[in-house]
C-alpha positions as MATLAB code, in Angstrom:
seq = 'MLTQNKKLYDLANFLFLYLNVFVAFGLIYLILDIFQLGPLLDPFALKEQPKLLAEKLGNAFHLSGTALFFEDKSEIVPRGWSRAVANIEQAVGFLLPAFIMIKFSPEENEYRSRNKTSLRKLIFKSFFVIVGALFVSIALEFFLIPNHIIDGGIVGVSIIMSYLTGLKLEFYLLLLNLPFLYLGYKKIGKRFVVTTLLGITVLSLGTLVLYNVPVPTGNPYIASLFGGICLGIGVGIVIRYGGSLDGTEILGILLNRRTSFSVGKVIMFINIFVFSSAGFIFGWDKALLSLAAYYIASNMIDVTLEGFG';
ca = [
      -5.220   51.333  -36.648;
      -2.343   53.652  -37.543;
      -0.941   53.338  -34.008;
      -1.071   49.546  -34.207;
       0.635   49.550  -37.603;
       3.342   51.863  -36.243;
       3.978   49.517  -33.305;
       4.297   46.548  -35.672;
       6.622   48.600  -37.873;
       8.769   49.565  -34.861;
       8.959   45.916  -33.762;
       9.947   44.765  -37.247;
      12.516   47.561  -37.461;
      13.930   46.575  -34.061;
      14.300   42.914  -35.100;
      15.829   43.990  -38.414;
      18.422   46.076  -36.567;
      19.335   43.030  -34.464;
      19.773   41.017  -37.631;
      22.089   43.758  -38.926;
      24.158   43.630  -35.711;
      24.401   39.848  -36.000;
      25.502   39.994  -39.666;
      27.883   42.947  -39.151;
      29.807   41.266  -36.348;
      29.795   37.974  -38.247;
      31.415   39.647  -41.281;
      34.021   41.310  -39.024;
      34.925   37.875  -37.617;
      35.133   36.493  -41.163;
      37.473   39.271  -42.371;
      39.732   38.817  -39.340;
      39.807   35.074  -39.994;
      40.665   35.496  -43.693;
      43.612   37.768  -42.900;
      44.708   35.506  -40.016;
      44.209   38.303  -37.474;
      41.718   36.345  -35.428;
      41.350   32.738  -36.600;
      38.279   30.991  -35.246;
      39.460   27.679  -33.840;
      37.467   24.564  -33.031;
      39.186   22.936  -30.004;
      37.682   19.582  -30.991;
      39.315   19.732  -34.445;
      42.574   21.634  -34.075;
      44.282   19.970  -37.048;
      45.321   22.496  -39.641;
      42.842   21.473  -42.313;
      41.914   23.868  -45.113;
      38.430   25.295  -44.651;
      36.092   26.507  -47.328;
      34.985   30.125  -47.244;
      31.399   28.998  -46.647;
      32.512   27.040  -43.567;
      34.444   30.057  -42.270;
      31.361   32.229  -42.783;
      29.251   29.709  -40.891;
      31.757   29.725  -38.015;
      31.772   33.532  -37.982;
      27.956   33.764  -37.791;
      27.915   31.008  -35.182;
      30.347   32.957  -33.012;
      28.378   36.182  -33.520;
      25.110   34.550  -32.456;
      26.801   32.920  -29.476;
      28.361   36.209  -28.375;
      24.967   37.954  -28.584;
      22.799   35.384  -26.836;
      24.818   32.825  -24.879;
      27.669   32.728  -22.381;
      30.376   30.130  -23.070;
      28.076   27.923  -25.153;
      30.157   27.769  -28.323;
      32.822   25.353  -29.484;
      34.227   28.178  -31.638;
      36.943   30.048  -29.750;
      37.902   33.610  -30.789;
      41.635   34.271  -31.005;
      43.679   37.437  -31.459;
      41.642   40.445  -32.562;
      38.504   38.268  -32.737;
      38.577   38.077  -28.943;
      38.527   41.884  -28.718;
      35.621   42.016  -31.177;
      33.765   39.383  -29.143;
      34.230   41.451  -25.982;
      32.852   44.534  -27.750;
      29.886   42.561  -29.059;
      29.126   41.178  -25.613;
      29.396   44.623  -23.990;
      27.434   46.807  -26.409;
      25.906   44.541  -29.058;
      22.576   44.378  -27.259;
      22.463   48.149  -26.789;
      23.084   49.164  -30.411;
      19.559   48.574  -31.832;
      17.879   50.346  -28.913;
      20.294   53.266  -29.193;
      19.784   53.556  -32.961;
      15.983   53.499  -32.661;
      15.856   56.088  -29.902;
      18.472   58.309  -31.528;
      17.004   58.379  -35.010;
      13.291   57.604  -34.616;
      11.033   60.653  -35.150;
       9.753   62.421  -32.056;
       6.002   62.347  -31.536;
       5.606   64.745  -28.628;
       6.283   68.334  -29.494;
       7.209   69.289  -25.943;
      10.499   67.389  -26.230;
      11.838   69.985  -28.636;
      11.185   72.985  -26.375;
      14.396   72.638  -24.355;
      17.333   72.478  -26.740;
      20.348   71.794  -24.625;
      23.509   73.492  -25.815;
      26.412   71.323  -26.914;
      28.481   72.474  -23.930;
      25.746   71.514  -21.474;
      25.250   68.164  -23.198;
      28.989   67.400  -22.971;
      28.964   68.490  -19.321;
      26.079   66.134  -18.477;
      27.557   63.276  -20.493;
      30.866   63.645  -18.647;
      29.215   63.224  -15.253;
      27.090   60.322  -16.478;
      30.320   58.608  -17.563;
      31.923   59.380  -14.167;
      28.894   57.958  -12.333;
      28.886   54.803  -14.481;
      32.597   54.306  -13.753;
      31.890   54.606  -10.015;
      29.317   51.819  -10.373;
      31.804   49.715  -12.368;
      34.351   50.103   -9.559;
      31.739   49.174   -6.952;
      30.809   46.017   -8.856;
      34.269   44.777   -9.880;
      36.332   45.951   -6.870;
      33.925   45.107   -4.046;
      30.604   43.412   -4.782;
      31.091   40.762   -7.479;
      34.476   39.386   -6.233;
      32.901   38.861   -2.791;
      29.792   37.232   -4.307;
      27.501   40.059   -3.264;
      24.493   40.071   -5.558;
      23.508   43.088   -7.615;
      20.006   44.527   -7.313;
      17.310   45.918   -9.573;
      16.969   44.696  -13.137;
      20.621   43.585  -13.024;
      19.827   41.304  -10.079;
      16.777   39.831  -11.804;
      18.873   39.352  -14.971;
      21.584   37.529  -12.983;
      18.957   35.168  -11.572;
      17.353   34.539  -14.983;
      20.733   34.027  -16.661;
      21.740   31.552  -13.938;
      18.474   29.597  -14.322;
      18.323   29.528  -18.131;
      21.941   29.734  -19.347;
      21.201   32.664  -21.655;
      23.561   35.633  -21.624;
      23.223   38.206  -18.869;
      23.182   40.999  -21.481;
      20.143   39.426  -23.162;
      18.058   39.760  -20.004;
      19.500   43.206  -19.243;
      18.120   44.464  -22.540;
      14.867   42.473  -22.471;
      13.901   43.514  -18.937;
      15.100   47.109  -19.260;
      13.260   47.810  -22.522;
       9.818   48.459  -20.941;
      11.384   50.914  -18.477;
      13.374   52.613  -21.249;
      10.138   53.023  -23.211;
       8.434   54.410  -20.100;
      11.289   56.857  -19.597;
      11.105   57.839  -23.267;
       7.373   58.602  -22.975;
       7.352   60.268  -19.552;
      10.769   61.939  -19.363;
      12.014   62.346  -22.930;
      14.320   61.082  -25.636;
      17.436   62.813  -24.267;
      17.002   60.990  -20.950;
      16.934   57.582  -22.655;
      19.945   58.404  -24.851;
      21.849   59.470  -21.719;
      20.735   56.250  -20.025;
      22.066   54.174  -22.914;
      25.353   56.088  -22.685;
      25.572   55.224  -18.978;
      24.730   51.552  -19.556;
      27.334   51.321  -22.345;
      30.054   52.874  -20.160;
      29.037   50.563  -17.305;
      29.337   47.506  -19.573;
      32.737   48.580  -20.886;
      33.901   49.561  -17.390;
      33.084   46.147  -15.932;
      34.772   44.543  -18.945;
      37.999   46.531  -18.447;
      38.039   45.989  -14.667;
      37.201   42.286  -14.888;
      39.578   40.194  -12.741;
      41.567   43.172  -11.447;
      43.190   42.711   -7.996;
      40.527   43.494   -5.388;
      41.308   45.665   -2.347;
      39.555   43.408    0.192;
      38.259   39.891    0.574;
      36.222   40.761    3.648;
      32.540   40.650    2.581;
      31.459   43.103    5.315;
      33.999   45.739    4.276;
      33.161   45.027    0.620;
      29.438   45.555    1.229;
      30.165   48.856    3.023;
      32.501   50.409    0.450;
      30.722   48.764   -2.467;
      27.433   50.266   -1.283;
      29.018   53.719   -0.899;
      30.597   53.684   -4.395;
      27.439   52.238   -5.924;
      25.180   54.866   -4.350;
      27.454   57.758   -5.325;
      27.696   56.495   -8.911;
      23.960   55.919   -9.361;
      23.194   59.252   -7.698;
      25.549   61.136  -10.046;
      24.032   59.484  -13.127;
      20.458   60.309  -12.028;
      21.412   63.845  -10.975;
      22.782   64.579  -14.445;
      19.856   63.237  -16.413;
      20.263   59.484  -16.878;
      19.947   56.119  -15.189;
      21.627   52.711  -15.244;
      18.698   50.458  -14.432;
      14.966   50.257  -15.088;
      14.209   50.457  -11.371;
      15.915   53.855  -11.268;
      13.566   55.116  -13.985;
      10.644   53.850  -11.926;
      12.126   55.529   -8.846;
      12.448   58.876  -10.677;
       8.823   58.756  -11.859;
       7.434   57.706   -8.455;
       9.520   60.392   -6.748;
       7.740   62.987   -8.881;
       4.301   61.741   -7.826;
       4.838   60.586   -4.239;
       6.842   61.513   -1.165;
       9.165   58.521   -1.567;
      12.774   59.327   -2.478;
      14.465   57.637   -5.447;
      16.755   55.672   -3.128;
      13.865   54.376   -1.031;
      11.929   53.216   -4.098;
      14.984   51.321   -5.366;
      15.556   49.836   -1.912;
      11.924   48.650   -1.685;
      12.174   46.895   -5.073;
      15.505   45.321   -4.138;
      14.004   43.721   -1.019;
      11.945   41.486   -3.327;
      14.922   40.867   -5.646;
      17.196   39.783   -2.787;
      14.451   37.668   -1.239;
      14.227   35.729   -4.519;
      18.022   35.524   -4.786;
      18.229   34.095   -1.264;
      16.499   30.895   -2.376;
      18.968   30.472   -5.259;
      22.354   31.803   -4.113;
      22.048   31.508   -0.323;
      20.690   33.781    2.395;
      24.060   34.983    3.656;
      24.863   36.583    0.304;
      21.335   37.929   -0.018;
      21.537   39.621    3.403;
      24.953   41.135    2.628;
      23.562   42.372   -0.676;
      20.599   43.903    1.131;
      22.974   45.683    3.516;
      25.043   47.000    0.603;
      21.950   48.348   -1.108;
      20.644   49.928    2.071;
      23.904   51.891    2.181;
      23.642   52.580   -1.563;
      20.041   53.846   -1.297;
      21.062   56.373    1.352;
      24.075   57.475   -0.686;
      21.799   57.962   -3.723;
      19.575   60.308   -1.685;
      22.608   62.165   -0.299;
      24.044   62.616   -3.798;
      20.701   63.806   -5.181;
      19.563   66.010   -2.315;
      22.591   66.684   -0.109;
      24.527   68.806   -2.560;
      21.657   70.910   -3.824;
];
């Protein structure tokens, strides 16, 4: 009974944190609008008509909800600093409640406190997790995404679901990754999940910064080769230093501990089903190129994890 009550309490706390994120960003938009640093404009009513504070507040909350849940579904357009705030909300807004709960919720298993990592070691690991996440950002924005090569794992499933439903990609990234984050929290430990959230946050910001940068090649075969290499190195570095960037990687780590399958091979096996589903939606040529890229990436993950030991 106590366990059930705790689960309901955690769920209510999680939803309450989301409400706080929604309100916090909405108030930031409102303040920027009041001081004319980021006026929220309605393109269907661009006449300079005075607006009541209540109407401005409604616009601010509308933009906040749109930024959290939908992609380009709002008639409210952020301008000036509001655009920067909207980009931040889109990149990390979905991660904040999960990070807060994992960071500050009480630990239940006493074994998690036995290994107290020194601050220097924690900074060292965090640095390499950031480096690995940046490698993945480069792989996605320089090679894979511009050449329409589909991502794999939970990201691939999220892309498919976002395409079919119109909801934001970040919404599905959080929703589908949560069970794996919880599994990692129970089986690996709190520090692992915090490091994972750090990696995911850096990945989100990295793809945001590198969005629409000039790409080095438009050849999809070269892009799949170098994209797969960068992707595998980045994911391998993140896993090697105690984190992950995707729920399938958490599953791969746990299965690797119990079976003879390597982390890269587990991820590759899961991605076969992801790309098979994507083939029906986005076309088989892109699905096959994506499969080739992830075959290269899976081998690079294993090399990064085992080849430098």
